[in-house]
Amino acid sequence: MTGDQRPDLDQIEARFRAVLDGRSSRDAIDRWAARWVADDALSWDEVSWWALEKLHGIDLRHGPHQDFLHGDDQIRGWLVELHARRAADRDTGD
C-alpha cells in the first residue's frame, strides 16, 4: 500500500496488530488513521469506518505523562469485535 492508496480492511486490521506488537507507535497509527478519517471524498463501509474511528485517537492519554486512554487489553477486544463485525458483514452479504 502506498501512502495515497486507500487501505482495505485487512490493512486497517494490520494497524491494530502493529500497535500491539510494538511495530508501530500509537502516534503513527493515529496520524495514519486521521488521514483517512479526514478525507471527506471517500465513502467507507460500516466495518472499515468503525475500525478507522478506533485507530484515530488510539494515542490519547488520560493526561500528560499518564497511561493511554485505551490499553492493550481494550485494543485486543477491538480486534475480537472487528473479527465479529467482519463475519457478520460477510453473513449479510454487505
Tab-separated table of C-alpha atoms in Angstrom:
chain	number	residue	atom	x	y	z
A	1	MET	CA	0.000	0.000	0.000
A	2	THR	CA	1.344	3.390	-0.907
A	3	GLY	CA	0.596	6.467	1.153
A	4	ASP	CA	-2.172	7.555	-1.206
A	5	GLN	CA	-3.820	4.206	-1.887
A	6	ARG	CA	-6.990	3.650	0.114
A	7	PRO	CA	-6.475	0.812	2.632
A	8	ASP	CA	-8.641	-2.286	2.646
A	9	LEU	CA	-9.954	-3.865	5.827
A	10	ASP	CA	-7.016	-6.279	6.087
A	11	GLN	CA	-4.626	-3.330	6.039
A	12	ILE	CA	-6.708	-1.480	8.628
A	13	GLU	CA	-6.710	-4.563	10.859
A	14	ALA	CA	-2.942	-4.824	10.498
A	15	ARG	CA	-2.599	-1.416	12.160
A	16	PHE	CA	-4.213	-2.747	15.349
A	17	ARG	CA	-1.732	-5.623	15.359
A	18	ALA	CA	1.197	-3.282	14.661
A	19	VAL	CA	0.380	-1.299	17.805
A	20	LEU	CA	0.013	-4.418	19.931
A	21	ASP	CA	3.208	-5.974	18.541
A	22	GLY	CA	5.169	-2.751	19.037
A	23	ARG	CA	5.944	-2.431	15.305
A	24	SER	CA	4.283	0.999	15.100
A	25	SER	CA	3.792	3.742	17.616
A	26	ARG	CA	0.324	4.784	18.660
A	27	ASP	CA	1.094	8.274	17.400
A	28	ALA	CA	1.995	6.966	13.939
A	29	ILE	CA	-1.164	4.855	13.756
A	30	ASP	CA	-3.324	7.756	14.925
A	31	ARG	CA	-1.870	10.022	12.232
A	32	TRP	CA	-2.321	7.306	9.602
A	33	ALA	CA	-5.994	6.829	10.545
A	34	ALA	CA	-6.596	10.586	10.782
A	35	ARG	CA	-5.593	10.959	7.145
A	36	TRP	CA	-8.368	8.552	6.084
A	37	VAL	CA	-10.997	9.782	8.525
A	38	ALA	CA	-10.487	13.385	7.399
A	39	ASP	CA	-10.852	12.606	3.687
A	40	ASP	CA	-14.465	13.593	3.035
A	41	ALA	CA	-14.202	12.486	-0.590
A	42	LEU	CA	-14.096	8.830	0.475
A	43	SER	CA	-17.010	6.618	1.401
A	44	TRP	CA	-16.372	3.702	3.761
A	45	ASP	CA	-18.265	0.550	4.608
A	46	GLU	CA	-19.538	0.413	8.186
A	47	VAL	CA	-16.889	-2.015	9.467
A	48	SER	CA	-13.948	-0.093	7.988
A	49	TRP	CA	-15.283	3.216	9.317
A	50	TRP	CA	-15.770	1.735	12.801
A	51	ALA	CA	-12.181	0.426	12.795
A	52	LEU	CA	-10.692	3.679	11.481
A	53	GLU	CA	-12.501	5.632	14.202
A	54	LYS	CA	-10.982	3.336	16.833
A	55	LEU	CA	-7.496	3.831	15.395
A	56	HIS	CA	-7.944	7.586	15.180
A	57	GLY	CA	-7.414	8.504	18.806
A	58	ILE	CA	-5.512	5.369	19.786
A	59	ASP	CA	-2.748	7.612	21.133
A	60	LEU	CA	-4.959	9.565	23.570
A	61	ARG	CA	-3.844	9.639	27.190
A	62	HIS	CA	-5.676	10.312	30.439
A	63	GLY	CA	-3.409	13.331	30.868
A	64	PRO	CA	0.172	14.469	30.345
A	65	HIS	CA	2.623	11.663	31.146
A	66	GLN	CA	-0.232	9.326	32.097
A	67	ASP	CA	-1.364	5.962	30.742
A	68	PHE	CA	-3.108	5.627	27.409
A	69	LEU	CA	-6.863	6.042	27.484
A	70	HIS	CA	-7.229	2.730	25.610
A	71	GLY	CA	-4.960	-0.015	26.931
A	72	ASP	CA	-3.680	-3.061	25.104
A	73	ASP	CA	-6.484	-5.226	26.522
A	74	GLN	CA	-9.067	-2.869	25.067
A	75	ILE	CA	-7.299	-2.900	21.701
A	76	ARG	CA	-7.305	-6.707	21.765
A	77	GLY	CA	-11.040	-6.503	22.466
A	78	TRP	CA	-11.442	-4.229	19.435
A	79	LEU	CA	-9.722	-6.872	17.313
A	80	VAL	CA	-12.166	-9.507	18.554
A	81	GLU	CA	-15.047	-7.155	17.783
A	82	LEU	CA	-13.579	-6.359	14.369
A	83	HIS	CA	-13.499	-10.058	13.525
A	84	ALA	CA	-17.115	-10.436	14.674
A	85	ARG	CA	-18.206	-7.416	12.618
A	86	ARG	CA	-16.389	-8.741	9.549
A	87	ALA	CA	-18.069	-12.134	9.937
A	88	ALA	CA	-21.498	-10.553	10.377
A	89	ASP	CA	-20.864	-8.341	7.328
A	90	ARG	CA	-19.976	-11.421	5.253
A	91	ASP	CA	-23.078	-13.252	6.509
A	92	THR	CA	-25.383	-10.411	5.427
A	93	GLY	CA	-23.628	-10.068	2.076
A	94	ASP	CA	-22.742	-6.390	2.561
